[in-house]
Amino acid sequence: MPRRDIIVGLDVGTTKICCIIAEVDRDRNVEIVGKGLAPAKGLRKGVVVDIDETVKSIEAAVSEAERMAGFNINSVCVGVTGEHISSINSKGVIAVSGGNREIIENDVKRVIDAARVVGIPSDREVLHVIPRGFTIDGQNGIRNPVGMAGMRLEVDTHIVTGIITFIQNINKCVQKAGLEVEASGIVLEPVAASLAVLNSEEKELGAVLLDIGGGTTDLAMFRNGSIWHTAVIPVGGNHISYDIAVALRIPLTEAERIKIETGNAITDSFEDETIEVLSLSQLDSIQVSTRNVSEIIEARMTEILELAAKEIRKASGNGAYIAGVTLTGGTSLLKGAPKLAEKVLQLPVRVGQPGNIKG
């Protein structure tokens, strides 16, 4: 039996590099056949600061995934983030060229290309041009105009850009690791995450995906079934660990450990305990209150969520309906994170889980 289609995702994050190898059958069913994780060395807030270290991390994650899958891979789709990412909304308009005025795929491509012609600085590269909706002869709300008749076709798009040199550095690291980036294979991480954890009804009613990673918090808003707004907030889980390390005068590795093992984003939701951690000198240990740790976590998590709330208010406009918020990213797994998010955002919150995936 011939091998099914292979898709490889490479998540180049601030704290870790993740590689997933999946097989896709003719019915578009996805099965994970390999996965690999490696600590990210050489990245800061999603941006490469050391190419050699980043290459080593990519090689380690890919090698682990290849061993599990039982075969080697040649190309990947790469998830990126970073505070250099920005987005704008743009419109494109064309006259339908066919003699019978029937809209074809080429017309859709032309109108999307027309929307790309906006004032983007020369140091930025377009990562995505995502149609938010089409209009035919004044009739809006059309999702797929192919096959319909009309004289004037318009499209409303969401354009995501990144700084060219930062994207080139990611490409260079992947290539030095012996891989190629797929055509159109650079993907904004919250866009990729939304495809995995949001369903069509959530996107239709209005949903927010909040990906709280190590160095950044990525946001994607949906309305009427289409992406409406994206943003990158330059604060994430690493800032929580740093706050704990500074406040308690302990090593950063110890701060990260106790954040994961005992941390809680809601201070009043558990009994206080005393735990033992290494001192900053790493020669002896000190006693630390778990309540104190959680107070530090709650303060920084509240700041992250308030910044997200501000971004949501700015993008949603007056009276815009949002059905709920879906959390993803490692920091969303902190105890109490969904409850705190509901309190700050004043919206229903759940932690995202990929659906319809086997393996």
Coordinates of C-alpha atoms in Angstrom, one line a residue:
M1 CA 0.0 0.0 0.0
P2 CA 1.5 3.4 -0.9
R3 CA 2.4 5.7 1.9
R4 CA -0.2 8.3 2.7
D5 CA 0.6 12.0 2.5
I6 CA 3.0 13.3 5.1
I7 CA 2.8 16.6 6.9
V8 CA 5.5 17.9 9.2
G9 CA 5.0 20.8 11.6
L10 CA 7.9 22.5 13.3
D11 CA 7.0 24.9 16.1
V12 CA 10.0 27.2 16.7
G13 CA 9.1 28.6 20.2
T14 CA 11.0 30.6 22.8
T15 CA 11.2 27.8 25.3
K16 CA 11.1 24.6 23.2
I17 CA 11.2 23.3 19.6
C18 CA 8.5 20.9 18.8
C19 CA 8.3 18.6 15.7
I20 CA 5.2 16.6 14.7
I21 CA 5.0 14.1 11.9
A22 CA 1.5 13.2 10.7
E23 CA 0.1 11.0 8.0
V24 CA -3.1 12.1 6.2
D25 CA -5.3 9.6 4.3
R26 CA -7.5 10.3 1.4
D27 CA -10.4 11.2 3.7
R28 CA -8.2 13.9 5.3
N29 CA -8.0 11.9 8.6
V30 CA -4.8 12.8 10.5
E31 CA -2.7 10.4 12.5
I32 CA 0.4 11.5 14.4
V33 CA 3.2 9.0 13.8
G34 CA 6.2 10.9 15.3
K35 CA 6.9 13.7 17.8
G36 CA 10.0 15.4 19.1
L37 CA 10.7 18.0 21.7
A38 CA 14.0 19.9 22.5
P39 CA 14.7 22.9 24.7
A40 CA 15.0 26.0 22.6
K41 CA 18.5 27.5 22.8
G42 CA 19.2 30.5 20.7
L43 CA 15.8 32.2 20.7
R44 CA 14.4 35.1 22.6
K45 CA 10.7 36.1 22.3
G46 CA 10.4 33.9 19.2
V47 CA 13.4 35.6 17.4
V48 CA 16.6 33.9 16.6
V49 CA 19.5 35.3 18.6
D50 CA 22.0 32.4 18.1
I51 CA 21.8 30.5 14.8
D52 CA 24.1 27.6 15.8
E53 CA 22.2 26.9 19.0
T54 CA 18.8 27.1 17.2
V55 CA 20.0 24.7 14.6
K56 CA 21.1 22.2 17.3
S57 CA 17.7 22.4 18.9
I58 CA 15.8 21.9 15.6
E59 CA 18.0 18.9 14.8
A60 CA 17.4 17.3 18.2
A61 CA 13.6 17.7 17.9
V62 CA 13.4 16.5 14.3
S63 CA 15.7 13.5 15.0
E64 CA 13.5 12.4 17.9
A65 CA 10.4 12.6 15.7
E66 CA 12.0 10.8 12.9
R67 CA 13.1 7.9 15.2
M68 CA 9.5 7.5 16.4
A69 CA 8.0 7.7 12.9
G70 CA 10.6 5.3 11.4
F71 CA 11.5 7.4 8.4
N72 CA 13.4 10.6 7.5
I73 CA 11.7 13.9 6.5
N74 CA 12.9 16.5 4.0
S75 CA 10.5 19.5 4.4
V76 CA 8.5 21.2 7.1
C77 CA 5.9 23.8 7.8
V78 CA 7.2 26.2 10.4
G79 CA 5.2 28.0 13.1
V80 CA 6.6 31.4 14.0
T81 CA 5.8 34.2 16.4
G82 CA 7.5 37.2 17.9
E83 CA 6.8 40.9 18.6
H84 CA 8.0 41.7 15.0
I85 CA 4.8 40.3 13.7
S86 CA 2.1 42.8 12.8
S87 CA -1.2 42.7 10.9
I88 CA -3.5 45.0 8.9
N89 CA -6.8 44.7 7.1
S90 CA -7.0 45.5 3.4
K91 CA -9.6 45.5 0.6
G92 CA -9.2 44.5 -3.1
V93 CA -11.5 45.1 -6.0
I94 CA -11.6 43.8 -9.6
A95 CA -13.9 43.6 -12.6
V96 CA -14.9 40.1 -13.4
S97 CA -13.3 39.2 -16.7
G98 CA -15.3 36.3 -18.1
G99 CA -17.7 36.8 -20.9
N100 CA -20.6 35.2 -19.0
R101 CA -19.6 37.1 -15.8
E102 CA -19.1 33.8 -14.0
I103 CA -16.4 34.1 -11.2
I104 CA -13.6 31.5 -11.5
E105 CA -10.7 30.6 -9.3
N106 CA -8.4 33.0 -11.3
D107 CA -10.7 35.9 -10.4
V108 CA -10.5 35.1 -6.7
K109 CA -6.7 35.0 -7.0
R110 CA -6.6 38.3 -8.8
V111 CA -8.8 40.1 -6.2
I112 CA -6.7 38.7 -3.3
D113 CA -3.5 39.9 -5.2
A114 CA -5.2 43.3 -5.5
A115 CA -5.7 43.4 -1.7
R116 CA -2.0 42.7 -1.2
V117 CA -1.1 46.0 -2.9
V118 CA -1.0 48.1 0.3
G119 CA 1.7 50.3 1.9
I120 CA 3.8 47.6 3.5
P121 CA 7.3 48.8 4.6
S122 CA 10.1 47.4 2.5
D123 CA 11.7 45.6 5.5
R124 CA 8.5 43.4 6.0
E125 CA 7.4 40.2 4.3
V126 CA 3.8 39.1 3.8
L127 CA 3.2 35.8 5.7
H128 CA -0.6 35.5 5.2
V129 CA -3.3 37.1 3.1
I130 CA -6.5 35.6 4.7
P131 CA -9.9 36.4 3.0
R132 CA -12.4 37.6 5.6
G133 CA -15.3 37.8 3.2
F134 CA -16.2 38.6 -0.4
T135 CA -18.7 41.1 -2.0
I136 CA -20.3 40.7 -5.4
D137 CA -21.9 43.7 -6.9
G138 CA -22.6 45.1 -3.5
Q139 CA -23.8 41.9 -1.9
N140 CA -21.5 41.1 1.0
G141 CA -21.1 38.1 3.4
I142 CA -20.1 35.8 0.6
R143 CA -17.6 33.1 1.6
N144 CA -16.9 31.3 -1.7
P145 CA -17.7 33.3 -4.9
V146 CA -16.5 30.7 -7.4
G147 CA -19.3 29.8 -9.8
M148 CA -21.4 32.8 -8.9
A149 CA -22.2 35.6 -11.5
G150 CA -21.2 39.2 -11.0
M151 CA -19.5 42.1 -12.6
R152 CA -17.5 43.5 -9.6
L153 CA -15.8 41.3 -7.1
E154 CA -14.4 42.7 -3.8
V155 CA -12.6 41.0 -0.9
D156 CA -11.9 42.0 2.6
T157 CA -8.6 40.5 3.8
H158 CA -6.4 40.2 6.9
I159 CA -2.7 40.5 6.1
V160 CA 0.0 39.3 8.5
T161 CA 3.6 40.5 8.0
G162 CA 6.9 39.9 9.7
I163 CA 10.3 41.5 9.4
I164 CA 12.1 40.0 6.5
T165 CA 15.5 39.4 8.2
F166 CA 13.9 37.6 11.2
I167 CA 12.0 35.3 8.8
Q168 CA 15.2 34.7 6.8
N169 CA 17.0 33.7 10.0
I170 CA 14.3 31.1 10.8
N171 CA 14.6 29.8 7.2
K172 CA 18.4 29.7 7.5
C173 CA 18.2 27.7 10.7
V174 CA 15.8 25.1 9.2
Q175 CA 18.0 24.8 6.1
K176 CA 21.2 24.3 8.2
A177 CA 19.4 21.5 10.0
G178 CA 19.1 19.7 6.6
L179 CA 15.5 20.6 5.9
E180 CA 13.5 22.7 3.5
V181 CA 10.6 25.0 4.3
E182 CA 7.4 24.1 2.3
A183 CA 6.1 26.6 -0.1
S184 CA 3.9 29.0 1.9
G185 CA 5.1 27.0 4.9
I186 CA 5.8 29.8 7.3
V187 CA 2.7 30.0 9.5
L188 CA 1.8 32.4 12.3
E189 CA 1.4 30.2 15.4
P190 CA -2.0 31.3 16.6
V191 CA -3.4 30.8 13.0
A192 CA -2.1 27.2 13.1
A193 CA -3.4 26.6 16.6
S194 CA -6.8 27.9 15.7
L195 CA -7.1 25.3 12.9
A196 CA -6.4 22.6 15.5
V197 CA -8.6 23.6 18.5
L198 CA -11.5 25.9 17.2
N199 CA -14.5 24.5 15.5
S200 CA -16.6 26.2 12.8
E201 CA -19.4 27.2 15.1
E202 CA -17.0 29.0 17.5
K203 CA -15.5 30.9 14.6
E204 CA -18.9 31.8 13.3
L205 CA -20.3 33.1 16.6
G206 CA -17.1 35.0 17.5
A207 CA -14.1 33.5 19.3
V208 CA -10.7 34.4 20.6
L209 CA -7.7 32.1 20.7
L210 CA -5.1 33.1 23.2
D211 CA -1.8 31.2 22.9
I212 CA 0.3 31.9 26.0
G213 CA 3.8 30.7 25.2
G214 CA 7.1 31.2 26.9
G215 CA 8.2 34.5 25.4
T216 CA 5.0 35.9 23.8
T217 CA 1.2 35.7 24.0
D218 CA -0.4 35.3 20.6
L219 CA -4.0 36.3 19.9
A220 CA -6.3 35.5 17.1
M221 CA -9.9 36.7 16.8
F222 CA -12.6 35.2 14.7
R223 CA -15.9 36.6 13.5
N224 CA -18.5 35.3 11.0
G225 CA -16.3 32.2 10.4
S226 CA -13.2 34.1 9.4
I227 CA -10.1 35.5 11.1
W228 CA -10.7 39.1 12.1
H229 CA -7.6 40.2 14.0
T230 CA -4.2 38.9 15.1
A231 CA -1.7 40.3 17.5
V232 CA 1.5 39.3 19.4
I233 CA 1.9 40.5 23.0
P234 CA 5.6 40.4 24.1
V235 CA 5.0 38.8 27.5
G236 CA 4.7 35.1 28.3
G237 CA 5.4 32.3 30.8
N238 CA 9.1 33.0 31.0
H239 CA 8.3 36.4 32.6
I240 CA 6.5 34.6 35.3
S241 CA 9.5 32.4 36.0
Y242 CA 11.8 35.4 36.0
D243 CA 9.5 37.2 38.5
I244 CA 9.6 34.2 40.8
A245 CA 13.4 33.9 40.6
V246 CA 13.9 37.6 41.3
A247 CA 11.4 37.9 44.1
L248 CA 12.5 34.7 45.9
R249 CA 16.2 35.0 45.0
I250 CA 16.4 31.5 43.6
P251 CA 17.8 30.1 40.3
L252 CA 15.7 30.5 37.2
T253 CA 15.6 26.7 36.8
E254 CA 14.2 26.3 40.3
A255 CA 11.6 29.1 39.6
E256 CA 10.5 27.3 36.5
R257 CA 10.2 24.0 38.4
I258 CA 8.1 25.2 41.3
K259 CA 5.9 27.2 38.9
I260 CA 5.0 24.0 37.1
E261 CA 4.8 21.7 40.1
T262 CA 3.1 23.9 42.7
G263 CA 2.1 27.1 41.0
N264 CA -1.5 28.3 40.9
A265 CA -2.8 31.4 39.1
I266 CA -5.6 31.8 41.8
T267 CA -4.0 32.6 45.2
D268 CA -7.1 31.9 47.3
S269 CA -7.9 28.5 45.9
F270 CA -5.6 26.2 47.9
E271 CA -4.0 25.6 51.2
D272 CA -0.6 27.3 51.9
E273 CA 2.4 25.0 52.1
T274 CA 6.1 25.3 52.6
I275 CA 8.4 23.8 50.0
E276 CA 12.2 23.5 49.8
V277 CA 14.1 25.0 46.9
L278 CA 17.8 25.6 46.0
S279 CA 19.1 29.0 47.0
L280 CA 20.6 31.4 44.4
S281 CA 24.1 30.1 45.3
Q282 CA 22.9 26.5 44.7
L283 CA 24.9 25.4 47.7
D284 CA 22.0 25.2 50.2
S285 CA 18.2 25.2 50.3
I286 CA 15.6 27.7 51.5
Q287 CA 12.0 27.4 52.6
V288 CA 9.4 29.0 50.3
S289 CA 5.7 29.6 50.7
T290 CA 3.5 28.2 47.9
R291 CA 1.1 31.1 48.5
N292 CA 3.9 33.5 47.9
V293 CA 4.7 31.8 44.6
S294 CA 1.1 31.9 43.5
E295 CA 0.8 35.6 44.4
I296 CA 3.7 36.3 42.0
I297 CA 2.1 34.1 39.3
E298 CA -1.3 35.7 39.7
A299 CA 0.1 39.2 39.4
R300 CA 2.0 38.5 36.1
M301 CA -0.8 36.4 34.6
T302 CA -3.3 39.2 35.4
E303 CA -1.1 41.6 33.5
I304 CA -0.9 39.3 30.5
L305 CA -4.6 38.8 30.4
E306 CA -5.3 42.5 30.9
L307 CA -3.1 43.3 27.9
A308 CA -5.0 40.6 25.9
A309 CA -8.3 42.2 27.0
K310 CA -7.2 45.6 25.8
E311 CA -6.3 44.1 22.4
I312 CA -9.7 42.4 22.2
R313 CA -11.5 45.6 23.0
K314 CA -9.5 47.5 20.5
A315 CA -10.1 45.0 17.7
S316 CA -13.7 44.0 18.4
G317 CA -15.4 47.4 18.3
N318 CA -18.5 48.4 20.1
G319 CA -21.1 45.7 20.5
A320 CA -19.1 43.0 18.9
Y321 CA -20.1 39.6 20.2
I322 CA -17.5 37.1 21.4
A323 CA -18.8 33.6 22.4
G324 CA -15.7 32.6 24.3
V325 CA -11.9 32.4 24.7
T326 CA -9.8 29.3 24.1
L327 CA -6.4 29.1 25.8
T328 CA -3.4 27.2 24.3
G329 CA 0.3 27.2 25.0
G330 CA 2.2 25.8 27.9
T331 CA 1.3 28.6 30.3
S332 CA -2.4 27.9 29.9
L333 CA -1.8 24.6 31.7
L334 CA -1.0 26.4 35.0
K335 CA -3.5 25.5 37.7
G336 CA -6.2 28.1 37.9
A337 CA -5.3 29.8 34.6
P338 CA -8.8 29.3 33.0
K339 CA -10.5 30.6 36.1
L340 CA -8.3 33.7 36.3
A341 CA -8.8 34.3 32.6
E342 CA -12.6 34.2 33.0
K343 CA -12.3 36.7 35.8
V344 CA -10.1 39.2 33.9
L345 CA -11.6 38.8 30.4
Q346 CA -15.2 38.5 31.6
L347 CA -15.8 35.8 29.0
P348 CA -16.3 32.0 29.0
V349 CA -12.8 30.3 28.8
R350 CA -11.7 26.8 28.0
V351 CA -8.3 25.1 27.4
G352 CA -8.0 24.0 23.8
Q353 CA -7.6 20.4 22.8
P354 CA -6.9 19.3 19.2
G355 CA -9.8 17.4 17.7
N356 CA -10.1 14.6 15.2
I357 CA -6.5 13.5 15.5
K358 CA -5.3 10.0 16.1
G359 CA -1.9 8.6 17.2

